[in-house]
PDB file of C-alpha atoms in Angstrom:
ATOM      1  CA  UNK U 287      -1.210  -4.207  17.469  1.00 83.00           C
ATOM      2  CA  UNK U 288      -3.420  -2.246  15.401  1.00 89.00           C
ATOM      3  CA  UNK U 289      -2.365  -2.089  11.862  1.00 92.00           C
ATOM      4  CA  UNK U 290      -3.185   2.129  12.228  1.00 88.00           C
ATOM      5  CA  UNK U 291      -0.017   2.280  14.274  1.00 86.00           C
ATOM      6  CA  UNK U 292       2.318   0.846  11.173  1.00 83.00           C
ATOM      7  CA  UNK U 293       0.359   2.383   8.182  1.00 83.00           C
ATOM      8  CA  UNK U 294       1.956   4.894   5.955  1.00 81.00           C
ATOM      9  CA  UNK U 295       0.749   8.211   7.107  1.00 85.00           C
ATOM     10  CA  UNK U 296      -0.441  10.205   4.983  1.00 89.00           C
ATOM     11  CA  UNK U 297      -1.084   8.412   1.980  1.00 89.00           C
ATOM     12  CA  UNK U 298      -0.146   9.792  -0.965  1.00 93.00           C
ATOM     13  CA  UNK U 299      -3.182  10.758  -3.223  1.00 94.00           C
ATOM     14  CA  UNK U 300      -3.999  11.558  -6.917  1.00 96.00           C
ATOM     15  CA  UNK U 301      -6.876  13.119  -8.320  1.00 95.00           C
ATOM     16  CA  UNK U 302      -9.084   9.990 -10.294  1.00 92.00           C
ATOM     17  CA  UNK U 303      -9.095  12.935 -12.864  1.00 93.00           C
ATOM     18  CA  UNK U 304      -5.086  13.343 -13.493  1.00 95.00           C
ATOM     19  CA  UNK U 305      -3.381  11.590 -16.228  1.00 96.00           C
ATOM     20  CA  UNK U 306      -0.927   8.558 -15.818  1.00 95.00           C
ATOM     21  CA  UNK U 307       2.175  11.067 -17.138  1.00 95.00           C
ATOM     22  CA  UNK U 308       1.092  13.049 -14.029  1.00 96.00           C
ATOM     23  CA  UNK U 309       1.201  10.022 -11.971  1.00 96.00           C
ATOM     24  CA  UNK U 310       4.305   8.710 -13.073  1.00 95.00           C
ATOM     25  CA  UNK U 311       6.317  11.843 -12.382  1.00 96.00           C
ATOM     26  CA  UNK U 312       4.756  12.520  -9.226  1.00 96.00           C
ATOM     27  CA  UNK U 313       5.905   8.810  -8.103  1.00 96.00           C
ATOM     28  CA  UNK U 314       9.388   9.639 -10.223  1.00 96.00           C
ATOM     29  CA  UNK U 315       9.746  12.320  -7.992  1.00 97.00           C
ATOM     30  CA  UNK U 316       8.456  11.060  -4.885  1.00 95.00           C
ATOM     31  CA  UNK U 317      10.242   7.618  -4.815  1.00 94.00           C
ATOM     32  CA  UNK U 318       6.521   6.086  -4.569  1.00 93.00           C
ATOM     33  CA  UNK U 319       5.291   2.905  -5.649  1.00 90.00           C
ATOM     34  CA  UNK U 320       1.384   3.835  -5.505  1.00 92.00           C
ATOM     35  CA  UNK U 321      -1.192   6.639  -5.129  1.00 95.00           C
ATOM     36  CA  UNK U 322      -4.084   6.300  -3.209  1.00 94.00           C
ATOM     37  CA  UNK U 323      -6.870   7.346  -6.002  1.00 94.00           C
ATOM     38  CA  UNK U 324      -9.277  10.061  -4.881  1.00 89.00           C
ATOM     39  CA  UNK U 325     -12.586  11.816  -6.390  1.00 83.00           C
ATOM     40  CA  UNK U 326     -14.904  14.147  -4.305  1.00 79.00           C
ATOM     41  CA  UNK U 327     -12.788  13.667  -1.538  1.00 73.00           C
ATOM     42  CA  UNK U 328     -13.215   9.944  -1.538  1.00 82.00           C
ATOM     43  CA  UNK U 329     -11.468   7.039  -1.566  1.00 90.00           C
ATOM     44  CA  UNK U 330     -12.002   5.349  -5.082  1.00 89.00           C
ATOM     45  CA  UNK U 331      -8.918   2.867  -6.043  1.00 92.00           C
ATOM     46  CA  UNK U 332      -5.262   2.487  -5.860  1.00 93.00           C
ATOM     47  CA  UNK U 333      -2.642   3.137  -8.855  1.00 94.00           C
ATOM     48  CA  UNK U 334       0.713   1.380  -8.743  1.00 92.00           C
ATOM     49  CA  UNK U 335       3.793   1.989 -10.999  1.00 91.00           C
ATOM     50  CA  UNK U 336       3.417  -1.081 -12.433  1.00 90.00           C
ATOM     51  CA  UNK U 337      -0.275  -0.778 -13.536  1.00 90.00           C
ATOM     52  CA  UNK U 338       0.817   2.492 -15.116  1.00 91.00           C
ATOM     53  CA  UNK U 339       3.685   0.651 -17.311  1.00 90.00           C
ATOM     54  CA  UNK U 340       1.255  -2.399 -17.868  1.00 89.00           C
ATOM     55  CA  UNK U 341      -1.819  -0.490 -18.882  1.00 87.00           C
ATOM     56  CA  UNK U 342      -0.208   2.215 -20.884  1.00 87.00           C
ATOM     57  CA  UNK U 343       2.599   0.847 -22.710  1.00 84.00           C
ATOM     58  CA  UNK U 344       0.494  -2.845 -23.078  1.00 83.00           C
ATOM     59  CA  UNK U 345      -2.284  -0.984 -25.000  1.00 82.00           C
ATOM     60  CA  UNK U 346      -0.178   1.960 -26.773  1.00 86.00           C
ATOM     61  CA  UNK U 347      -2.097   4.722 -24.814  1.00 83.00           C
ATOM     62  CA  UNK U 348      -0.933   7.891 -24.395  1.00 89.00           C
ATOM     63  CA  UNK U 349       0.139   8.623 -20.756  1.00 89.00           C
ATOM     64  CA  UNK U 350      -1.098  12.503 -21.515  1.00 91.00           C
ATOM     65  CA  UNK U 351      -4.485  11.755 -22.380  1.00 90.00           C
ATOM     66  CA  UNK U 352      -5.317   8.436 -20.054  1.00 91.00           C
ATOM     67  CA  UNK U 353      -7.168   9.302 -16.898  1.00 93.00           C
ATOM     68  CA  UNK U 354      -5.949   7.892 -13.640  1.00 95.00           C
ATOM     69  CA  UNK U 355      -9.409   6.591 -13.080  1.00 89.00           C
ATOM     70  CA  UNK U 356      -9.577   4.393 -15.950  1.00 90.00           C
ATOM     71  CA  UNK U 357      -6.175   2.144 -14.828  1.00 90.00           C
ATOM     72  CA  UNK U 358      -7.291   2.276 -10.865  1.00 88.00           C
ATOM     73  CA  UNK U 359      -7.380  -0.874  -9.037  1.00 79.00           C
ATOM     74  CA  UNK U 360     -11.358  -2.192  -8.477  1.00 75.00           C
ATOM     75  CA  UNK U 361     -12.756  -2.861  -6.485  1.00 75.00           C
ATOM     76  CA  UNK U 362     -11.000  -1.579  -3.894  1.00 86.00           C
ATOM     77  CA  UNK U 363      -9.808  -3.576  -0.933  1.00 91.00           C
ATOM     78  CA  UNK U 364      -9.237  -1.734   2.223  1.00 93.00           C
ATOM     79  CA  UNK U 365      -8.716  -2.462   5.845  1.00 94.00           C
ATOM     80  CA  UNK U 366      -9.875  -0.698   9.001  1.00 94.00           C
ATOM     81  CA  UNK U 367      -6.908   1.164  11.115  1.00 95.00           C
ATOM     82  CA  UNK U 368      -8.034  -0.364  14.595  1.00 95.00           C
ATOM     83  CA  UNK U 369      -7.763  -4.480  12.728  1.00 95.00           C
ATOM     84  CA  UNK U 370      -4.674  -6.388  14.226  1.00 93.00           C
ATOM     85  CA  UNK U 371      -1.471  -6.425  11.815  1.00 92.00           C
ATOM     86  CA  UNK U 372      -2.892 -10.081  11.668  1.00 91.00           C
ATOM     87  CA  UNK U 373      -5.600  -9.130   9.558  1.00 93.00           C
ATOM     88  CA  UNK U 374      -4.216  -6.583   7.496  1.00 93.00           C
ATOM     89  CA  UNK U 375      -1.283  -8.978   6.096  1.00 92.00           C
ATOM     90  CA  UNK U 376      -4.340 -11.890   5.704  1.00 93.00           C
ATOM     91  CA  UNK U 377      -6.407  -9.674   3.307  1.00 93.00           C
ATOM     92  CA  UNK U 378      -3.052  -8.739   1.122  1.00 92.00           C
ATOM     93  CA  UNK U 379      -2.320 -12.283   0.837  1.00 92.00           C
ATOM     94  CA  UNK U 380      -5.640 -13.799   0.177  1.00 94.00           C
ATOM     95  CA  UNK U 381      -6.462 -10.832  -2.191  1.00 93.00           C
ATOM     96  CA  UNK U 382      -3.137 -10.989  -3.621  1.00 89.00           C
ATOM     97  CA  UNK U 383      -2.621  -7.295  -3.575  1.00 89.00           C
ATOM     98  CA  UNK U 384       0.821  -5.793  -2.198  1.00 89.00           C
ATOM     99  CA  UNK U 385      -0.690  -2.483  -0.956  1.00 90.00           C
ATOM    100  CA  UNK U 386      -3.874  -1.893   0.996  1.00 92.00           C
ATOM    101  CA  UNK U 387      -5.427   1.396   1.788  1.00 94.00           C
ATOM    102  CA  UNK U 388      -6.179   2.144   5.799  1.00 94.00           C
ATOM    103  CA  UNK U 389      -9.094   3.626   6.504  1.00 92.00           C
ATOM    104  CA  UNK U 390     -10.596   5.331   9.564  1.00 91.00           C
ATOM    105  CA  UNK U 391     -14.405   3.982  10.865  1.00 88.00           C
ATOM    106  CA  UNK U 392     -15.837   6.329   8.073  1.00 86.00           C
ATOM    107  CA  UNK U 393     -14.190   4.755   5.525  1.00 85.00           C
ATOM    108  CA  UNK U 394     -12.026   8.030   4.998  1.00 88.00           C
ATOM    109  CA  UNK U 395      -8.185   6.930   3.971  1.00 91.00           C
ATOM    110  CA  UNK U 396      -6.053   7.005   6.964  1.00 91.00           C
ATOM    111  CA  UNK U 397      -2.587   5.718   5.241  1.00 92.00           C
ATOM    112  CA  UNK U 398      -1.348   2.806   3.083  1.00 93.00           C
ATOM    113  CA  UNK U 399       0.572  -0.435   4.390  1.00 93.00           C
ATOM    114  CA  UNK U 400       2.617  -2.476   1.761  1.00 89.00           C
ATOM    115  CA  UNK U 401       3.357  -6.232   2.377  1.00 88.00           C
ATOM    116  CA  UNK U 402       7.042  -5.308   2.564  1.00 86.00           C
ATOM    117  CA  UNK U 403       5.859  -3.097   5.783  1.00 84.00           C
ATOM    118  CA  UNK U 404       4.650  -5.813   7.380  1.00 87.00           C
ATOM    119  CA  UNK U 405       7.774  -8.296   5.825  1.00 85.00           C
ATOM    120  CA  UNK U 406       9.998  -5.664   8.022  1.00 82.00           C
ATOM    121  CA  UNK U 407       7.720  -5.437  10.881  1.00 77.00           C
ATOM    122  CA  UNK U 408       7.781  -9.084  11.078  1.00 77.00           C
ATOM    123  CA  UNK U 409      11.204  -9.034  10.559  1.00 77.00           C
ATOM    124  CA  UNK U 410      11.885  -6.748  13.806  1.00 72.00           C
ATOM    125  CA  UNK U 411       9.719  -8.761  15.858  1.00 71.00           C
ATOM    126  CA  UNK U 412      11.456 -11.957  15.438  1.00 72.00           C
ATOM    127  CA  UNK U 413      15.230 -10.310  15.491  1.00 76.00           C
ATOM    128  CA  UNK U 414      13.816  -9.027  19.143  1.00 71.00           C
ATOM    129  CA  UNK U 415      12.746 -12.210  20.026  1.00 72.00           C
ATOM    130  CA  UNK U 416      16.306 -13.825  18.827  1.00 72.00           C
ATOM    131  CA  UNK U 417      18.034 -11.242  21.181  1.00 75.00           C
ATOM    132  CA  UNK U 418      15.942 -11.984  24.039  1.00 76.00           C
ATOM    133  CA  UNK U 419      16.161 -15.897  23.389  1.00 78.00           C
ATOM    134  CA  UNK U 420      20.385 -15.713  23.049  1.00 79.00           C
ATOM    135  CA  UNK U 421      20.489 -13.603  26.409  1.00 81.00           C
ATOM    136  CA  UNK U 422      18.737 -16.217  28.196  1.00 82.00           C
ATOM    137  CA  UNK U 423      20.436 -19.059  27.014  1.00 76.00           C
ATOM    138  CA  UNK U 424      23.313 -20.405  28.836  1.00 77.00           C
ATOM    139  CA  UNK U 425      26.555 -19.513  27.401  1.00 73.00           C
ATOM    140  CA  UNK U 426      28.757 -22.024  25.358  1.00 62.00           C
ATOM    141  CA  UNK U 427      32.035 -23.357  27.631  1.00 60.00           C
ATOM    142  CA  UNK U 428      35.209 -21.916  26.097  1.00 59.00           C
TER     143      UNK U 428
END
């Protein structure tokens, strides 16, 4: 199973240029937990609402002035969209990150999968499997 197939399509993106008060209400609004951090078109880092609490009200900055591009994640950690789900929930875990960008062969951003994607898709998989194990099992005598 590529990991391409369980991505979040599109990815939601900020400008590296915006400022975190920009940010915040776009997630706010959005009911996001990160934005996929783009300059000139590319793919430069990864904002999450917590490194927009942490960094602004850690180190009193103002959220108006403070550039998305100065709190972005770096260096960025990203996975290819045709790597197995395998591979995709090895590099969050041994990078200890809980989102990583999907990217096409060009390195252009194809989505975003969250460990809690792949918690559920694992989750799925193994309720299937319980379904198909119980049908095959002999029943209990009443």
């Amino acid at each position: 199973m590529p990991i391409g197939d369980y991505c979040v399509k599109p990815a939601a993106t900020i400008r590296g240029d915006e400022t975190v008060r920009v940010a915040a209400q776009r997630m706010k609004n959005e009911g996001l937990g990160s934005l996929a951090v783009v300059a000139d078109g590319r793919l430069i880092g990864i904002v999450t609402d917590r490194d927009l609490v942490l960094e602004t009200l850690c180190n009193r900055l103002d959220p108006g002035s403070l550039r998305i591009d100065e709190i972005a994640s770096r260096p960025l950690v990203t996975v290819e969209q045709n790597a197995p789900v395998r591979d995709a929930a090895r590099m969050i875990r041994r990078h200890a990150v809980r989102r990583l960008p999907v990217v096409d062969d060009k390195g252009q951003l194809v989505g975003i999968v969250a460990a809690d994607d792949l918690l559920s898709l694992a989750a799925a998989e193994l309720g299937g499997l319980a379904v198909a194990v119980r049908s095959q099992s002999p029943k209990d005598p009443e």
